[in-house]
Coordinates of C-alpha atoms in Angstrom, one line a residue:
M15 CA 65.5 63.9 -167.6
N16 CA 61.8 65.1 -166.7
N17 CA 62.3 68.3 -164.8
P18 CA 59.1 70.1 -165.7
L19 CA 60.0 73.2 -163.8
R20 CA 63.0 74.3 -165.9
A21 CA 61.4 72.6 -168.8
A22 CA 58.5 75.6 -167.8
A23 CA 61.3 78.2 -167.7
W24 CA 63.2 77.3 -170.9
M25 CA 60.0 77.6 -172.6
A26 CA 59.1 81.1 -171.3
G27 CA 62.4 81.9 -173.0
A28 CA 61.5 80.5 -176.2
I29 CA 58.1 82.0 -176.0
A30 CA 59.3 85.6 -175.0
S31 CA 62.1 85.1 -178.1
F32 CA 59.8 84.5 -180.7
S33 CA 57.3 87.1 -179.5
A34 CA 59.9 89.6 -179.5
M35 CA 60.9 88.7 -183.1
A36 CA 57.5 88.7 -184.7
I37 CA 57.2 92.7 -182.9
A38 CA 60.9 93.8 -184.2
A39 CA 59.8 91.8 -187.8
R40 CA 56.4 94.0 -188.0
I41 CA 58.4 97.4 -187.0
V42 CA 61.4 96.8 -189.7
L43 CA 58.8 95.7 -192.3
S44 CA 57.6 99.1 -192.5
D45 CA 60.5 99.8 -194.3
L46 CA 62.4 96.9 -195.5
T47 CA 60.8 93.8 -197.9
P48 CA 60.8 90.3 -196.1
L49 CA 64.1 88.9 -198.3
Q50 CA 66.0 92.2 -197.3
L51 CA 65.2 91.3 -193.4
M52 CA 66.4 88.2 -194.2
F53 CA 69.6 88.8 -195.4
Y54 CA 70.7 91.2 -192.7
R55 CA 69.4 89.1 -190.0
N56 CA 71.2 86.0 -191.5
I57 CA 74.4 88.5 -191.6
V58 CA 74.1 88.8 -187.7
A59 CA 73.1 85.2 -187.0
S60 CA 76.0 83.8 -189.2
G61 CA 78.4 86.1 -187.7
V62 CA 77.2 85.1 -183.7
L63 CA 77.5 81.6 -185.1
L64 CA 81.2 81.9 -186.3
C65 CA 82.0 83.4 -182.7
C66 CA 80.4 80.5 -181.2
L67 CA 82.0 78.1 -183.1
P68 CA 85.0 77.2 -181.1
L69 CA 82.4 76.6 -177.9
I70 CA 80.0 74.4 -180.4
G71 CA 82.8 72.0 -181.3
G72 CA 83.8 70.7 -184.6
H73 CA 82.4 67.2 -183.7
R74 CA 79.0 68.8 -183.4
L75 CA 78.9 70.0 -187.2
I76 CA 79.9 66.9 -188.8
V77 CA 77.0 66.6 -191.8
R78 CA 76.1 63.1 -192.9
Q79 CA 73.1 63.9 -195.0
P80 CA 74.3 67.3 -197.2
A81 CA 71.4 66.7 -199.6
T82 CA 68.8 66.5 -197.3
Q83 CA 70.0 69.4 -195.3
L84 CA 70.1 71.5 -198.2
V85 CA 66.6 70.6 -199.1
R86 CA 66.0 71.4 -195.8
H87 CA 67.3 74.5 -195.2
S88 CA 65.9 75.6 -198.8
V89 CA 62.2 74.8 -197.8
H90 CA 62.8 76.5 -194.3
F91 CA 63.8 79.4 -196.3
A92 CA 60.8 79.7 -198.3
A93 CA 58.8 79.2 -195.1
Q94 CA 60.1 81.6 -193.3
Y95 CA 59.8 84.5 -196.2
A96 CA 56.0 83.2 -196.0
W97 CA 56.2 84.0 -192.2
F98 CA 57.7 87.4 -192.7
V99 CA 55.2 88.1 -195.5
A100 CA 52.4 87.0 -193.4
I101 CA 53.6 89.7 -190.4
S102 CA 53.4 92.4 -192.7
L103 CA 50.0 91.6 -193.8
I104 CA 47.9 90.6 -191.0
P105 CA 47.6 90.6 -187.4
L106 CA 50.1 89.0 -185.7
A107 CA 48.0 86.8 -183.4
Q108 CA 46.4 85.4 -186.8
V109 CA 49.9 84.6 -187.7
F110 CA 50.8 82.9 -184.6
A111 CA 47.3 81.0 -184.7
L112 CA 47.8 79.7 -188.3
E113 CA 51.4 78.9 -187.5
F114 CA 49.8 76.2 -185.0
T115 CA 49.2 73.9 -188.0
V116 CA 52.3 73.1 -188.7
P117 CA 52.4 69.8 -186.3
I118 CA 49.3 68.7 -188.3
W119 CA 51.4 69.2 -191.7
S120 CA 54.3 67.3 -189.9
L121 CA 52.1 64.4 -188.9
L122 CA 50.9 63.9 -192.6
F123 CA 54.9 64.3 -193.8
A124 CA 56.0 62.1 -191.3
A125 CA 53.8 59.3 -193.2
L126 CA 54.8 60.1 -196.4
L127 CA 58.4 60.5 -195.7
L128 CA 59.5 58.6 -192.9
D129 CA 56.8 56.0 -193.2
E130 CA 55.1 56.6 -190.0
K131 CA 51.6 55.2 -189.7
I132 CA 48.6 57.2 -189.3
T133 CA 47.1 56.4 -185.9
P134 CA 43.5 57.2 -185.1
P135 CA 45.0 60.0 -182.4
R136 CA 47.2 61.1 -185.5
L137 CA 44.0 61.4 -187.9
A138 CA 41.8 63.0 -185.2
A139 CA 44.8 66.0 -185.0
V140 CA 44.7 66.4 -188.5
A141 CA 40.7 66.5 -188.3
L142 CA 40.6 69.0 -185.6
G143 CA 43.6 71.2 -187.3
F144 CA 41.7 71.5 -189.9
L145 CA 38.8 72.5 -188.3
G146 CA 40.5 75.2 -186.3
S147 CA 42.0 76.5 -189.4
L148 CA 38.5 76.8 -191.0
I149 CA 37.4 78.8 -188.2
I150 CA 40.1 81.1 -188.0
V151 CA 40.0 81.7 -192.3
R152 CA 35.9 81.4 -192.2
P153 CA 36.1 81.0 -195.8
G154 CA 32.6 82.0 -197.5
L155 CA 32.1 84.4 -194.4
V156 CA 34.5 86.9 -194.5
P157 CA 37.2 87.7 -197.2
V158 CA 40.4 85.2 -197.2
E159 CA 43.1 87.6 -197.3
H160 CA 46.3 87.3 -199.4
G161 CA 48.5 87.4 -195.8
T162 CA 46.3 83.9 -194.6
V163 CA 46.8 82.4 -197.8
V164 CA 50.8 82.8 -197.4
M165 CA 50.6 81.9 -193.5
L166 CA 49.3 78.6 -194.3
I167 CA 51.4 78.1 -197.5
G168 CA 54.4 78.8 -194.4
A169 CA 52.9 76.4 -192.3
F170 CA 52.8 73.9 -195.2
A171 CA 56.3 74.5 -195.8
F172 CA 57.5 74.5 -192.1
G173 CA 55.9 70.9 -191.8
I174 CA 58.0 69.6 -194.4
A175 CA 60.8 71.4 -193.2
H176 CA 60.3 70.2 -189.4
T177 CA 59.7 66.4 -191.1
L178 CA 63.1 66.9 -192.7
T179 CA 64.7 67.8 -189.2
R180 CA 63.8 64.8 -187.6
K181 CA 65.0 62.5 -190.2
I182 CA 68.3 64.7 -190.1
T183 CA 69.2 64.3 -186.5
L184 CA 68.5 60.8 -186.6
T185 CA 72.7 60.7 -187.7
D186 CA 73.3 64.8 -187.6
S187 CA 73.6 67.1 -184.4
P188 CA 71.0 69.6 -183.9
L189 CA 73.7 72.0 -183.5
S190 CA 74.6 71.2 -187.3
V191 CA 71.4 72.0 -188.3
L192 CA 71.0 75.4 -186.7
V193 CA 74.7 76.3 -188.1
L194 CA 74.3 74.7 -191.6
M195 CA 71.1 76.7 -191.9
N196 CA 72.3 80.2 -191.3
F197 CA 75.5 79.5 -193.3
L198 CA 73.2 78.3 -196.3
Q199 CA 70.5 81.1 -196.3
L200 CA 72.4 83.7 -196.4
P201 CA 73.8 83.1 -199.9
M202 CA 70.1 82.4 -200.8
A203 CA 69.0 85.7 -199.3
A204 CA 72.1 87.6 -200.6
I205 CA 71.0 86.4 -204.4
A206 CA 67.5 87.8 -203.9
F207 CA 69.0 91.0 -202.0
I208 CA 71.2 91.6 -205.2
F209 CA 67.8 92.7 -207.0
D210 CA 66.7 94.9 -204.8
P211 CA 69.3 96.2 -202.5
I212 CA 68.9 98.8 -199.5
V213 CA 71.1 100.1 -196.4
P214 CA 68.8 100.2 -193.5
P215 CA 69.2 103.3 -191.5
A216 CA 70.6 103.4 -188.3
W217 CA 67.4 102.9 -186.1
Q218 CA 66.8 99.7 -187.8
W219 CA 70.0 97.9 -186.6
P220 CA 68.7 97.5 -183.0
C221 CA 65.7 95.5 -184.6
L222 CA 67.6 93.6 -186.8
V223 CA 70.4 92.7 -184.3
S224 CA 67.2 91.5 -182.2
I225 CA 65.6 89.7 -184.5
A226 CA 68.6 87.4 -185.5
L227 CA 69.4 87.0 -181.4
A228 CA 65.8 85.9 -180.9
A229 CA 66.1 83.5 -183.9
L230 CA 68.8 81.5 -182.1
S231 CA 67.3 82.2 -178.7
A232 CA 64.1 80.7 -179.3
H233 CA 65.4 77.2 -181.2
Y234 CA 67.9 76.8 -178.7
C235 CA 65.5 77.5 -175.5
L236 CA 62.6 75.1 -177.4
T237 CA 65.3 72.3 -177.8
K238 CA 66.5 72.8 -173.9
A239 CA 62.8 72.5 -173.1
L240 CA 62.3 69.2 -175.2
S241 CA 65.3 67.8 -173.4
L242 CA 63.9 68.5 -170.1
A243 CA 60.2 67.4 -170.1
P244 CA 58.2 65.3 -172.6
A245 CA 57.0 67.0 -175.9
N246 CA 53.5 66.3 -174.5
V247 CA 54.3 69.0 -171.4
V248 CA 56.3 71.1 -173.8
I249 CA 54.4 71.8 -177.1
P250 CA 51.1 73.0 -174.8
M251 CA 53.0 75.4 -173.1
D252 CA 53.8 77.2 -176.7
F253 CA 49.9 78.0 -176.9
L254 CA 50.7 80.9 -174.6
R255 CA 52.4 82.2 -177.6
L256 CA 49.0 83.6 -178.7
P257 CA 47.6 85.7 -175.5
L258 CA 50.9 87.1 -175.4
I259 CA 51.5 88.0 -179.2
A260 CA 47.8 89.0 -178.9
L261 CA 48.0 91.4 -176.1
L262 CA 51.5 92.6 -177.2
A263 CA 49.8 93.6 -180.6
W264 CA 47.0 95.2 -179.1
W265 CA 49.2 97.4 -177.0
I266 CA 52.0 98.4 -179.7
F267 CA 50.0 98.2 -182.8
D268 CA 46.5 99.0 -181.7
E269 CA 45.0 95.5 -183.1
M270 CA 41.9 94.1 -182.3
L271 CA 41.4 91.0 -180.3
D272 CA 39.5 88.2 -182.5
L273 CA 38.0 85.7 -180.6
W274 CA 37.6 83.3 -183.6
V275 CA 41.0 83.4 -184.0
F276 CA 41.6 82.0 -180.1
A277 CA 38.5 79.7 -180.9
G278 CA 40.4 77.9 -184.0
A279 CA 43.7 77.9 -182.2
T280 CA 42.1 76.3 -179.0
I281 CA 40.7 73.8 -181.3
M282 CA 44.0 73.1 -183.0
L283 CA 45.7 72.9 -180.0
A284 CA 43.1 70.2 -178.7
G285 CA 44.2 67.8 -181.5
I286 CA 47.6 68.2 -181.0
W287 CA 47.4 67.4 -177.1
I288 CA 45.5 64.0 -178.1
N289 CA 47.8 63.0 -180.3
L290 CA 51.1 63.9 -178.0
R291 CA 48.8 61.9 -175.2
A292 CA 48.8 58.5 -177.1
E293 CA 52.2 58.8 -178.1
R294 CA 53.3 59.1 -174.4
K295 CA 51.1 56.0 -173.7
R296 CA 52.2 54.3 -176.9
S297 CA 55.9 54.6 -175.7
S298 CA 55.5 54.3 -172.4
A299 CA 53.3 50.7 -173.1
P300 CA 55.0 47.8 -172.0
R301 CA 56.5 45.8 -175.1
L302 CA 56.0 42.0 -175.6
S303 CA 59.7 40.4 -176.0

């Protein structure tokens, strides 16, 4: 199925969900630590998924790669922790821009873990991703902030998690990844929470619920968009997250708009676009029998 207009509508939902999650997280992180936030978010998300299990169907939750799922969700937990730490330390636009390096890392890990070839377009995507990161961070010209380093580590971890997700979905349903992720990450967050427990004040609960629902909504909308249009149509739409979050952060938190962030993210997007176009041509090319 190829329906760009419907895909764009679902992608708009994903962009709105990711932005809402970041805004709510910035508010909550003024009083909670990232691990405390993750603990309560997982409680809410797991509760929602438990209620939805009869609708999901047990056949979609069969796990054929339990070890890979466990590794994937552990790495993803670390990546999410880094994402929330970065949200508490650096401007939201910078967090989202550095997150655009995730597809670049995924290309490299796909070559290492899935034996995929590093083609010239993929190499160009990696090079432009690295260049875009340098423009955003500007080492040697401006002090490299702690939050920037944390977000780059988080993007690195997201790249591993995304590559393992591709491996898992060769045999397991994407819904099994989403459900198991929340159920496995809840005890991970709970262990850390034991050492620093806190009960959020009543006014924070709407934000915590919003974060959990936005996380579920974002992943669902993104999956639906990818089911309706090719990745080279859907993924560039995700770039709209950057101007949206930059404007929201400027309006709500009085964060300055940084042209270097937009310049670096644009170069990274160009690399991703080059690779996606090449992949589409390669997949549509007639094969000799």
